[in-house]
Amino acid sequence: MVQETIRVYARLKPLGRRQQAGIYSVDDEKSLPSLEIIVPHDLADGFINNKRESYKFKFHKIFDQEAKQDVVFDNIAKPVAECVLAGYNGTIFAYGQTGSGKTFTITGGAEHYNDRGIIPRTLSFIFDQLQKDSSKVYTTHVSYLEIYNECGYDLLDPRHDASRLEDLPKVTIIEDSDQNIHLKNLSLHQATSEEEALNLLFLGDTNRMIAETPMNQASTRSHCIFTIHISSKEPGSATLRRSKLHLVDLAGSERIAKTGLGGHLLTEAKYINLSLHYLEQVIIALAEKNRSHIPYRNSMMTSVLRDSLGGNCMTTMIATLSIDKRNIDESISTCRFAQRVALIKNEAVLNEEIDPRLMIVQLKKEIQELKDELALVTGKQRTSELSQEELLQLDESIELFLKDNDPDSTLDVGADMRKIKYCFIHLKQLLNHSKASDKKQLLQHISEEKDANEAEKEELKKMKELLQQRNNEINILINMIKKEKKKARDALFQLNTASAGSTVLEQSLSINLNESRSPFSCSSLKEAKDFGSSFHRSSFLCRKPGEKMSLGCQEAFEVFKQDHADSITIEDHKQLLKQRFAEAKCLGEKLNEEKDRINHLKGAITQRHIQRAALAVSSPSEELNKLDPVEEKLRRQIEEGKQSYKTMFNHLKGLKIEIEHLQLLMEKAKMKLQKDFEVWWSEEATNLQV
Ligand code: ADP
Ligand code: MG
């Protein structure tokens, strides 16, 4: 970083023969030369007051009338050009009233080669330097801008048909988000040699001249900025240095009052001064310490020179003076401005940036070099990918490491970043995988719990349904009890009948029991009884196989039965059956008795035979050979008994058929009763739910 105040120089224009010189003196003795201007007493206007007669101004260097262009260049422009070649920005601007020699200093005189000004000399110097320096690659561009009435014009427009300034391409200012200024439409022309650059300068000056007519002396009221853009980089380096040198020929600094013109020209004059006034404001702001806002935007010129006035720039000012007796006040004014500019501190820094394409090339080269170095050290050529064999080996090492319970165990893959990276990736994958499986287990657990919950819910639902069913049953029973009570009150006398009915039922049951215990061994009768009991078991009070009636339902069924018409039929059948069972029982007993009597008679005959045989042995008689009347009687009795037994047996057989039939009828009636009950029961349940 180069830090110093703006260098301010003074150049005095040689006076013409007719010009009356003002009184001034240059003091070169001290470190900073000074210019003293003495105000003649006879001067009536402007700055004159009686208190002061002379003004002293200090400059970095003062070039008196006889100073030649080469000396001016060597002293003023050369140091700046050197800085620009080193990568800093630079600005040289000439400030002074019209005719004071600004254009002569910046561009030069047209008559003699030696009158070449700062621009051609700087171009010559720069290209000379570029040629000498083979350590860097340089690229040079030039642009030439004229600002007139706050409008920018590109002087390097190659078309030669421009007869007015307005015919040239208009240049506008664009500010990006980083507050960088870009000039739209200002063409940048590459110049590979001094000759090309001078041709461009000539083109610009021609355009500037054509645009300037005697009626419209734009040069006095416009600013011209010739810029040399230089970029440099060292071969192989990605760092690019960019710098630019503005060579500025400002508009005349003379004040409006002095022009003495009205109308249109006055407006122009005002603009000129306004533009320079803004330049002055910027310079004052830059000179002030801790001033954060610099009013660059107020004019186009200050906007264009934003990055080239103070701050990051080597700025140099040349105050051109024409100390004619009539120009004393303007000269003093120019010097005062120069004094303010001299206060500004420059802090020029290198404009370096990285070219990404060059950076890639450079990095690639560096990688290759490192690879070569690595191969030299390890003795192996290393590729970017690990071989399949190496990968398998690493997998094995990782597995061993993970299985090893020893806390001191390590995973050593050597100083190979590819292997280290692979191990980390592999371990990460394993970790993620185990995390994923944990998650899966958790999900499974959750789903199992969910299933259990579902089962519990299902169970609860069933219980609820059962409860509802029981509730219905209770309600139905309550209704039935109510009805029963009413009925009981209405027909008290029927109570006995009802109780008798129940007795009959009990009797029927007791008969069944008695029958089972009966000594009567008639197989058919037994079958008949078994049939009846099996029927009772299999169908009565059983709605579906395996499904038993609830207790409440059974109770209800009992009550329902009492009111049902079919139950009377059943009762009738029951009575009849009971009767028939009793008859059968009685008949069975009689049959048994008859059987016993016949057997007894048979025994008596055998006894008689034995008696008669014994008698025949002891006292044989004729009579014994005759038929025994007693035996005959016994035989008749047996025959009679057999007859009676047969009759009774047939009767019993008939009874068995009747009983079977009655039992079928009864079953039918009971089925119907049960069905009716079921219909009624479900109806009652639905009614209750509604
Ligand atoms: P400005 O650009 O400031 O209006 P110019 O540079 O046009 O002034 O100068 C006006 C005239 O004075 C021109 O004819 C120019 O050749 C002449 N002139 C200016 N300075 C010098 C100088 N140092 N030596 C010789 N002639 C000069
Ligand atoms: Mg000029």
XYZ file of C-alpha atoms and ligand atoms in Angstrom:
718
model
C 0.000 0.000 0.000
C 1.252 3.408 -0.973
C 0.135 6.174 1.339
C 0.755 9.815 0.594
C -1.127 13.014 -0.112
C -2.163 13.878 -3.648
C 0.716 15.436 -5.455
C -0.161 18.851 -6.772
C 1.959 20.520 -9.430
C 1.783 23.970 -10.979
C 2.560 24.717 -14.583
C 2.792 28.206 -15.850
C 2.015 28.845 -19.486
C 4.393 30.978 -21.450
C 2.796 34.307 -22.123
C 2.291 35.669 -25.557
C 3.938 38.747 -26.791
C 0.881 40.874 -26.330
C 0.127 39.581 -22.896
C 0.984 41.690 -19.906
C 2.545 39.511 -17.291
C 1.296 39.503 -13.760
C 3.670 39.749 -10.847
C 4.588 36.395 -9.374
C 7.628 34.639 -8.016
C 8.648 30.999 -7.682
C 10.636 29.893 -4.662
C 12.434 26.611 -5.360
C 14.729 26.688 -2.375
C 12.617 24.902 0.196
C 11.541 21.265 0.172
C 8.124 22.305 -1.026
C 8.383 25.051 -3.661
C 6.006 27.986 -3.354
C 4.398 30.332 -5.831
C 3.733 33.879 -4.738
C 1.239 35.928 -6.695
C 1.246 39.654 -6.127
C -1.963 41.511 -6.784
C -1.469 44.858 -8.476
C -3.167 47.760 -6.652
C -4.800 49.036 -9.752
C -6.883 45.913 -10.175
C -10.368 46.985 -9.392
C -12.491 43.867 -9.334
C -12.661 40.393 -7.833
C -10.442 39.366 -4.979
C -8.825 42.637 -4.333
C -8.887 44.050 -0.905
C -6.539 46.506 0.679
C -5.357 44.219 3.398
C -3.487 41.658 1.300
C -1.288 42.188 -1.696
C 0.299 38.823 -2.271
C -0.739 35.123 -2.052
C 1.604 32.238 -1.493
C 0.813 28.663 -2.593
C 2.863 25.555 -2.028
C 3.214 22.880 -4.720
C 5.015 19.611 -5.073
C 6.809 21.169 -7.972
C 6.354 24.273 -10.018
C 6.995 24.241 -13.752
C 7.695 27.725 -14.957
C 6.942 29.029 -18.422
C 9.975 27.561 -20.105
C 9.448 24.026 -18.755
C 9.434 21.517 -21.564
C 6.958 18.671 -22.108
C 9.538 15.935 -21.459
C 10.454 17.445 -18.105
C 6.812 17.756 -17.162
C 6.241 14.142 -18.156
C 9.277 12.818 -16.310
C 8.335 14.612 -13.126
C 4.592 14.276 -13.096
C 3.424 11.341 -15.236
C 6.301 8.902 -15.078
C 5.982 8.057 -11.356
C 2.252 7.562 -11.782
C 2.746 5.375 -14.871
C 5.229 3.279 -12.927
C 2.667 2.791 -10.170
C 0.046 1.820 -12.730
C 2.416 -0.746 -14.200
C 2.888 -2.134 -10.702
C -0.864 -2.659 -10.367
C -2.183 0.507 -8.729
C -4.737 2.888 -10.154
C -3.607 6.350 -11.095
C -5.131 9.653 -12.132
C -3.539 12.780 -13.499
C -5.827 15.692 -14.009
C -5.199 19.151 -15.319
C -7.153 21.955 -13.745
C -7.140 25.561 -14.853
C -8.936 28.259 -16.739
C -9.498 27.992 -20.459
C -6.334 28.678 -22.392
C -4.072 27.972 -19.429
C -2.519 24.949 -21.158
C -4.476 21.962 -19.874
C -4.875 20.334 -23.267
C -1.330 21.282 -24.151
C -0.092 19.546 -21.013
C -2.302 16.443 -21.206
C -2.451 15.854 -24.954
C 0.171 18.178 -26.274
C 0.672 20.745 -28.995
C -0.086 19.823 -32.562
C 2.865 21.563 -34.169
C 6.004 19.931 -32.883
C 6.887 16.418 -31.989
C 8.503 17.693 -28.842
C 5.196 19.262 -27.851
C 3.700 15.825 -27.287
C 1.833 15.851 -24.056
C 1.431 13.437 -21.185
C -0.868 10.934 -22.981
C 1.408 10.049 -25.929
C 4.465 10.127 -23.725
C 2.818 7.871 -21.123
C 1.719 5.427 -23.810
C 5.236 5.371 -25.167
C 6.674 4.857 -21.718
C 4.200 2.103 -20.804
C 4.709 0.073 -23.979
C 8.420 0.511 -23.603
C 8.217 -0.864 -20.077
C 5.921 -3.737 -21.115
C 8.388 -4.739 -23.774
C 11.227 -4.666 -21.310
C 9.396 -6.737 -18.697
C 9.203 -10.350 -19.834
C 8.355 -11.633 -16.327
C 4.681 -10.836 -16.776
C 2.012 -11.073 -19.386
C 0.360 -7.702 -19.986
C -2.792 -6.698 -21.758
C -3.517 -3.068 -22.578
C -6.808 -1.403 -23.461
C -7.690 2.228 -23.932
C -10.904 4.216 -23.721
C -11.611 7.886 -24.349
C -14.602 9.582 -22.814
C -15.864 13.140 -23.146
C -18.358 14.515 -20.670
C -20.316 17.510 -21.824
C -23.391 18.865 -20.016
C -23.495 15.808 -17.767
C -23.553 13.508 -20.784
C -20.891 10.991 -21.659
C -19.699 10.424 -25.236
C -17.435 7.694 -26.498
C -14.677 9.386 -28.442
C -13.339 6.098 -29.766
C -16.313 5.497 -32.022
C -14.716 4.334 -35.283
C -17.444 5.887 -37.477
C -16.206 9.104 -38.981
C -19.550 10.534 -39.888
C -19.982 12.189 -36.526
C -20.115 15.930 -37.122
C -21.483 16.811 -33.713
C -20.785 15.553 -30.240
C -24.372 14.287 -30.052
C -23.675 11.913 -32.979
C -21.230 9.969 -30.829
C -22.418 6.969 -28.767
C -23.820 8.100 -25.449
C -22.197 6.652 -22.384
C -24.251 6.083 -19.249
C -23.340 5.125 -15.724
C -24.504 1.857 -14.176
C -23.958 1.091 -10.525
C -23.979 -2.561 -9.441
C -25.032 -4.008 -6.066
C -21.475 -3.576 -4.775
C -21.644 0.100 -5.721
C -19.121 -0.388 -8.469
C -19.406 2.005 -11.387
C -19.740 0.608 -14.879
C -19.782 2.750 -17.979
C -22.283 1.478 -20.471
C -21.426 2.062 -24.146
C -17.874 3.158 -23.475
C -15.824 1.021 -25.814
C -12.603 -0.520 -24.647
C -10.025 -1.006 -27.368
C -7.121 -3.300 -27.024
C -3.774 -1.817 -28.001
C -0.961 -4.280 -28.436
C 1.577 -1.637 -29.358
C 2.370 2.066 -28.867
C 1.399 2.675 -32.469
C -2.067 1.128 -32.021
C -2.578 3.119 -28.860
C -1.504 6.373 -30.534
C -3.846 5.659 -33.427
C -6.685 5.336 -30.954
C -5.658 8.601 -29.270
C -5.625 10.256 -32.685
C -9.093 8.871 -33.455
C -10.406 10.231 -30.160
C -8.819 13.633 -30.623
C -10.210 13.837 -34.162
C -13.701 13.025 -32.931
C -13.243 15.578 -30.165
C -12.141 18.191 -32.690
C -14.909 17.471 -35.221
C -17.513 17.736 -32.508
C -16.144 21.098 -31.526
C -17.261 23.904 -33.752
C -16.267 27.535 -33.403
C -19.785 28.248 -32.254
C -19.738 25.453 -29.745
C -16.360 25.330 -28.180
C -16.987 22.103 -26.328
C -13.385 21.670 -25.304
C -13.575 24.576 -22.917
C -16.730 23.267 -21.315
C -16.194 19.547 -21.441
C -14.046 17.098 -19.565
C -12.011 14.508 -21.440
C -10.827 11.352 -19.829
C -8.321 9.149 -21.620
C -7.889 5.872 -19.785
C -5.199 3.261 -20.151
C -6.295 -0.139 -18.725
C -3.506 -2.553 -17.937
C -3.882 -6.122 -16.707
C -0.930 -8.262 -15.804
C -0.138 -11.661 -14.453
C 2.920 -13.737 -13.940
C 3.122 -16.812 -16.166
C 1.536 -19.779 -14.374
C 0.053 -17.603 -11.651
C -3.699 -17.370 -11.145
C -3.411 -13.890 -9.734
C -4.460 -11.155 -12.090
C -3.566 -7.518 -11.510
C -5.718 -4.859 -13.023
C -4.946 -1.162 -13.019
C -5.994 1.903 -14.897
C -4.576 5.329 -15.495
C -6.965 8.208 -16.058
C -5.511 11.183 -17.847
C -8.049 13.941 -17.381
C -8.314 17.204 -19.251
C -10.888 19.131 -17.258
C -13.150 21.872 -18.491
C -12.082 25.463 -17.969
C -12.340 26.519 -14.372
C -13.237 30.104 -15.134
C -16.270 31.471 -13.313
C -19.591 32.415 -14.916
C -19.213 36.155 -14.254
C -16.116 36.197 -16.288
C -17.714 34.698 -19.392
C -19.998 37.692 -19.632
C -22.431 35.770 -21.733
C -26.140 35.281 -21.421
C -28.757 32.767 -22.560
C -27.685 29.353 -23.735
C -24.002 29.818 -23.214
C -24.583 31.003 -19.695
C -26.424 27.784 -18.958
C -23.460 25.872 -20.298
C -21.087 27.911 -18.234
C -23.117 27.254 -15.190
C -22.920 23.533 -15.879
C -19.186 23.676 -16.233
C -18.811 25.373 -12.984
C -21.350 23.136 -11.370
C -19.500 20.050 -12.527
C -16.210 21.449 -11.231
C -17.972 22.563 -8.101
C -18.985 18.942 -7.434
C -15.425 17.864 -8.101
C -14.327 20.397 -5.540
C -16.913 19.102 -3.038
C -15.689 15.565 -3.515
C -12.138 16.715 -3.022
C -13.074 18.659 0.128
C -14.929 15.569 1.454
C -11.961 13.353 0.700
C -9.642 15.806 2.458
C -11.736 15.711 5.626
C -10.860 13.050 8.135
C -13.525 10.516 9.182
C -15.862 11.648 6.457
C -17.957 8.608 5.566
C -19.989 10.055 2.709
C -18.284 11.327 -0.401
C -20.701 12.975 -2.858
C -19.416 11.216 -5.967
C -22.867 10.786 -7.433
C -23.554 14.482 -7.833
C -21.958 14.617 -11.260
C -21.004 12.232 -13.994
C -17.398 13.227 -13.858
C -17.031 12.520 -10.147
C -18.914 9.238 -10.630
C -16.528 8.154 -13.364
C -13.489 9.137 -11.304
C -14.979 7.609 -8.171
C -12.303 4.968 -7.775
C -9.597 7.263 -9.062
C -9.839 10.366 -6.907
C -8.111 9.854 -3.641
C -8.600 6.629 -1.773
C -7.296 3.695 -3.678
C -5.419 5.700 -6.257
C -2.226 7.550 -7.048
C -3.760 10.889 -7.877
C -1.869 13.788 -9.275
C -3.091 17.258 -10.134
C -1.568 19.767 -12.442
C -2.736 23.300 -11.894
C -2.242 25.104 -15.169
C -1.799 28.802 -14.747
C -1.713 31.637 -17.202
C -0.593 34.441 -15.036
C -1.634 37.222 -17.320
C -2.329 40.468 -15.556
C -6.062 40.002 -16.307
C -6.061 36.436 -15.041
C -4.699 37.087 -11.568
C -7.981 36.247 -9.820
C -8.502 33.028 -11.826
C -4.933 32.006 -11.126
C -5.426 32.564 -7.411
C -8.663 30.602 -7.591
C -6.910 27.686 -9.310
C -4.145 27.749 -6.726
C -6.642 27.717 -3.867
C -8.336 24.686 -5.350
C -4.949 23.015 -5.686
C -4.211 23.663 -2.016
C -7.370 21.844 -0.998
C -6.564 18.914 -3.274
C -3.127 18.710 -1.701
C -4.724 17.832 1.617
C -6.240 14.598 0.321
C -4.453 11.435 1.373
C -4.053 8.601 -1.066
C -4.123 5.013 0.031
C -3.445 3.142 -3.138
C -3.692 -0.648 -2.889
C -2.955 -3.332 -5.428
C -5.901 -4.444 -7.512
C -5.447 -8.162 -7.455
C -7.968 -10.800 -8.280
C -7.957 -14.519 -8.865
C -8.733 -15.915 -12.290
C -10.644 -19.189 -11.579
C -9.560 -20.864 -14.829
C -5.946 -20.124 -14.107
C -6.459 -21.234 -10.525
C -7.705 -24.667 -11.690
C -4.741 -25.106 -13.982
C -2.391 -24.126 -11.204
C -4.028 -26.459 -8.663
C -3.988 -29.375 -11.098
C -0.302 -28.836 -11.576
C 0.232 -28.689 -7.827
C -1.712 -31.947 -7.332
C 0.383 -33.714 -9.913
C 3.527 -32.497 -8.263
C 2.356 -33.701 -4.867
C 1.364 -37.067 -6.322
C 4.788 -37.442 -7.833
C 6.354 -36.527 -4.532
C 4.181 -39.043 -2.706
C 5.036 -41.763 -5.186
C 8.686 -41.004 -4.623
C 8.334 -41.312 -0.837
C 6.085 -44.389 -0.716
C 7.570 -46.066 -3.746
C 4.051 -46.709 -5.037
C 2.114 -44.917 -7.725
C -1.104 -43.832 -6.083
C -4.390 -43.675 -7.971
C -7.371 -41.752 -6.696
C -9.404 -44.991 -6.298
C -8.583 -47.870 -3.938
C -8.253 -51.301 -5.554
C -10.862 -54.027 -4.943
C -8.289 -55.990 -2.975
C -7.489 -53.009 -0.767
C -11.168 -52.418 -0.128
C -11.723 -56.024 0.968
C -8.721 -55.794 3.253
C -10.101 -52.637 4.813
C -13.532 -54.254 5.337
C -11.821 -57.098 7.160
C -9.792 -54.738 9.344
C -12.914 -52.778 10.260
C -14.775 -55.960 11.159
C -11.907 -57.154 13.358
C -11.691 -53.755 15.015
C -15.418 -53.715 15.776
C -15.374 -57.246 17.190
C -12.328 -56.611 19.361
C -13.450 -55.950 22.928
C -10.055 -54.699 23.954
C -10.461 -50.944 24.677
C -6.898 -50.367 23.502
C -7.501 -51.863 20.094
C -6.913 -49.549 17.163
C -7.786 -49.465 13.510
C -4.516 -48.862 11.738
C -4.720 -48.300 7.988
C -1.513 -46.373 7.603
C -1.021 -42.779 6.499
C -3.263 -43.085 3.482
C -6.055 -40.527 3.399
C -8.066 -42.625 0.917
C -8.116 -45.530 3.345
C -8.869 -43.320 6.348
C -11.744 -41.727 4.453
C -13.068 -45.111 3.367
C -13.016 -46.357 6.998
C -14.975 -43.361 8.191
C -17.565 -43.770 5.439
C -17.844 -47.497 6.146
C -18.293 -46.934 9.897
C -20.886 -44.263 9.210
C -22.811 -46.674 7.002
C -22.686 -49.341 9.710
C -23.892 -46.876 12.309
C -26.734 -45.704 10.096
C -27.648 -49.288 9.321
C -27.860 -50.226 13.005
C -29.877 -47.104 13.668
C -32.253 -48.098 10.898
C -32.673 -51.627 12.284
C -33.318 -50.231 15.780
C -35.983 -48.095 14.280
C -37.458 -51.117 12.539
C -37.586 -53.031 15.815
C -39.233 -50.152 17.526
C -41.810 -49.979 14.767
C -42.441 -53.723 15.082
C -42.866 -53.381 18.836
C -45.301 -50.568 18.303
C -47.276 -52.626 15.784
C -47.408 -55.568 18.223
C -48.693 -53.311 20.938
C -51.193 -52.029 18.483
C -52.339 -55.582 17.750
C -52.697 -56.266 21.469
C -54.710 -53.120 21.805
C -56.862 -54.218 18.891
C -57.484 -57.580 20.600
C -58.341 -55.807 23.836
C -60.672 -53.551 21.956
C -62.303 -56.529 20.295
C -62.725 -58.186 23.698
C -64.190 -55.008 25.128
C -66.564 -54.765 22.223
C -67.751 -58.322 22.827
C -68.191 -57.629 26.532
C -70.168 -54.533 25.743
C -72.381 -56.473 23.399
C -72.908 -59.138 26.047
C -73.732 -56.488 28.605
C -76.216 -54.973 26.226
C -77.755 -58.413 25.691
C -78.025 -58.978 29.434
C -79.545 -55.559 29.881
C -82.158 -56.419 27.281
C -82.861 -59.707 29.026
C -83.341 -58.019 32.363
C -85.684 -55.464 30.848
C -87.699 -58.136 29.083
C -87.945 -60.104 32.301
C -89.022 -57.040 34.248
C -91.777 -56.437 31.699
C -92.819 -60.049 31.970
C -92.887 -59.944 35.772
C -95.064 -56.862 35.601
C -97.453 -58.645 33.260
C -97.415 -61.723 35.443
C -98.241 -59.725 38.555
C -101.172 -58.161 36.794
C -102.347 -61.516 35.603
C -101.969 -62.958 39.068
C -104.127 -60.246 40.540
C -106.743 -60.640 37.798
C -107.035 -64.339 38.156
C -106.198 -65.350 41.678
C -108.218 -68.442 41.355
C -106.081 -69.680 38.500
C -103.127 -69.747 40.864
C -104.067 -73.225 41.987
C -104.313 -74.424 38.450
C -100.930 -72.940 37.749
C -99.457 -74.659 40.786
C -101.190 -77.883 39.781
C -99.512 -77.493 36.380
C -96.192 -77.262 38.052
C -97.026 -80.333 40.118
C -97.857 -82.213 36.947
C -94.462 -81.173 35.603
C -92.838 -82.434 38.778
C -94.827 -85.647 38.640
C -93.816 -86.143 35.042
C -90.192 -85.727 36.050
C -90.620 -88.098 38.996
C -92.312 -90.637 36.757
C -89.342 -90.452 34.446
C -87.092 -91.068 37.385
C -89.275 -93.937 38.656
C -89.401 -95.448 35.230
C -85.648 -95.463 35.026
C -85.562 -97.303 38.282
C -88.462 -99.660 37.379
C -87.761 -103.394 37.475
C -89.856 -103.734 34.311
C -87.430 -105.173 31.796
C -89.372 -104.620 28.615
C -86.756 -103.410 26.142
C -89.205 -101.567 23.913
C -90.531 -99.578 26.830
C -87.034 -98.663 27.856
C -86.295 -97.484 24.317
C -89.411 -95.331 24.417
C -88.262 -93.670 27.640
C -84.682 -93.131 26.397
C -86.034 -91.552 23.258
C -88.020 -89.081 25.276
C -85.118 -88.070 27.500
C -82.708 -87.765 24.603
C -85.140 -85.505 22.810
C -85.372 -83.361 25.888
C -81.641 -83.004 26.055
C -80.892 -82.426 22.422
C -83.372 -79.801 21.395
C -85.176 -78.260 24.279
C -83.776 -74.947 25.474
C -80.925 -75.230 23.061
C -81.026 -72.740 20.273
C -77.964 -73.834 18.396
C -75.659 -76.736 19.001
C -73.119 -75.737 21.595
C -74.856 -72.479 22.405
C -76.652 -72.507 25.706
C -79.434 -70.172 26.680
C -78.479 -67.590 29.242
C -80.080 -67.854 32.673
C -82.269 -64.828 32.062
C -83.310 -66.194 28.727
C -84.238 -69.522 30.320
C -86.309 -67.735 32.939
C -88.073 -65.777 30.247
C -88.650 -68.959 28.312
C -90.263 -70.572 31.323
C -92.703 -67.696 31.704
C -93.270 -67.494 27.955
C -94.164 -71.178 27.908
C -96.944 -70.668 30.439
C -98.823 -68.235 28.203
C -98.265 -70.104 24.979
C -101.212 -72.043 23.456
C -98.950 -74.854 22.438
C -97.876 -75.379 25.989
C -101.452 -76.590 26.739
C -101.167 -79.118 23.963
C -97.840 -80.148 25.390
C -99.385 -80.427 28.815
C -102.217 -82.590 27.380
C -99.670 -84.754 25.677
C -97.734 -84.943 28.910
C -100.825 -86.056 30.841
C -101.651 -88.643 28.259
C -98.096 -89.859 28.184
C -98.089 -90.100 31.939
C -101.270 -92.101 31.793
C -99.884 -94.342 29.125
C -96.634 -94.765 31.039
C -98.638 -95.726 34.110
C -100.710 -98.209 32.093
C -97.559 -99.632 30.588
C -96.017 -99.905 34.019
C -99.083 -101.654 35.353
C -99.247 -103.959 32.381
C -95.542 -104.694 32.738
C -96.070 -105.678 36.364
C -99.023 -107.891 35.391
C -96.930 -109.471 32.668
C -94.207 -110.201 35.166
C -96.799 -111.687 37.554
C -98.249 -113.839 34.777
C -94.784 -114.997 33.869
C -94.048 -115.875 37.475
C -97.421 -117.791 37.779
C -96.716 -119.763 34.613
C -93.259 -120.629 35.879
C -94.822 -121.680 39.209
C -97.382 -123.900 37.387
C -94.572 -125.422 35.375
C -92.764 -126.204 38.624
C -95.926 -127.792 40.083
C -96.286 -130.110 37.074
C -92.658 -131.199 37.452
C -93.321 -131.819 41.167
C -96.423 -133.916 40.300
C -94.391 -135.954 37.791
C -91.763 -136.713 40.466
C -94.499 -137.680 43.031
C -96.247 -140.021 40.582
C -92.924 -141.636 39.552
C -92.049 -142.352 43.189
C -95.542 -143.768 43.820
C -95.236 -146.079 40.797
C -91.990 -147.459 42.210
C -93.431 -148.086 45.706
C -96.964 -149.193 44.794
C -97.360 -149.704 41.057
C -100.966 -149.482 40.016
C -102.898 -149.242 36.844
C -104.112 -145.916 37.909
C -100.668 -144.427 37.626
C -100.599 -145.218 33.900
C -103.715 -143.147 33.424
C -103.722 -139.366 32.870
C -103.213 -137.305 36.002
C -106.199 -134.995 36.384
C -104.197 -132.627 38.610
C -101.542 -132.360 35.963
C -104.160 -131.776 33.359
C -105.585 -128.954 35.415
C -102.188 -127.440 35.867
C -101.518 -127.635 32.160
C -104.821 -125.905 31.418
C -103.914 -123.209 33.879
C -100.541 -122.735 32.118
C -102.291 -122.458 28.777
C -104.633 -119.869 30.189
C -101.738 -117.954 31.676
C -99.885 -117.977 28.408
C -102.941 -116.670 26.653
C -103.321 -113.883 29.116
C -99.603 -113.021 28.858
C -99.861 -112.832 25.112
C -102.840 -110.526 25.266
C -101.135 -108.286 27.782
C -97.927 -108.224 25.739
C -99.809 -107.171 22.636
C -101.498 -104.454 24.673
C -98.115 -103.233 25.888
C -96.821 -103.213 22.325
C -99.761 -100.979 21.329
C -99.058 -98.750 24.269
C -95.411 -98.365 23.204
C -96.424 -97.237 19.730
C -98.888 -94.744 21.253
C -96.248 -93.412 23.622
C -93.757 -92.952 20.796
C -96.296 -91.094 18.765
C -97.256 -88.899 21.673
C -93.607 -88.103 22.300
C -93.141 -87.028 18.646
C -96.173 -84.790 18.864
C -94.858 -83.292 22.048
C -91.464 -82.610 20.521
C -93.107 -80.884 17.608
C -95.106 -78.678 19.927
C -92.022 -77.861 21.961
C -90.048 -76.959 18.824
C -92.786 -74.617 17.798
C -92.863 -73.114 21.253
C -89.140 -72.557 21.240
C -89.193 -70.983 17.809
C -92.009 -68.674 18.804
C -90.056 -67.752 21.887
C -86.951 -66.932 19.881
C -88.904 -64.699 17.520
C -90.577 -62.960 20.423
C -87.267 -62.624 22.280
C -85.426 -60.962 19.392
C -88.405 -58.685 18.789
C -88.377 -57.628 22.416
C -84.608 -57.016 22.288
C -84.905 -54.834 19.143
C -87.751 -52.891 20.694
C -85.670 -52.227 23.752
C -82.708 -51.053 21.701
C -84.882 -48.683 19.673
P -6.711 24.810 -22.388
O -6.824 23.412 -22.823
O -6.378 24.893 -20.947
O -7.889 25.598 -22.748
P -4.691 24.881 -24.333
O -3.871 23.752 -23.911
O -5.579 24.755 -25.435
O -5.474 25.500 -23.123
O -3.681 26.147 -24.598
C -4.062 27.277 -25.231
C -2.962 27.675 -26.190
O -1.753 27.864 -25.536
C -2.705 26.665 -27.232
O -2.499 27.250 -28.483
C -1.440 25.996 -26.776
O -0.644 25.567 -27.845
C -0.735 27.075 -26.029
N 0.037 26.586 -24.949
C -0.442 26.178 -23.755
N 0.518 25.805 -22.924
C 1.675 25.944 -23.609
C 3.047 25.689 -23.277
N 3.458 25.237 -22.101
N 3.991 25.946 -24.245
C 3.632 26.423 -25.429
N 2.357 26.663 -25.795
C 1.384 26.454 -24.900
Mg -8.229 22.542 -23.722
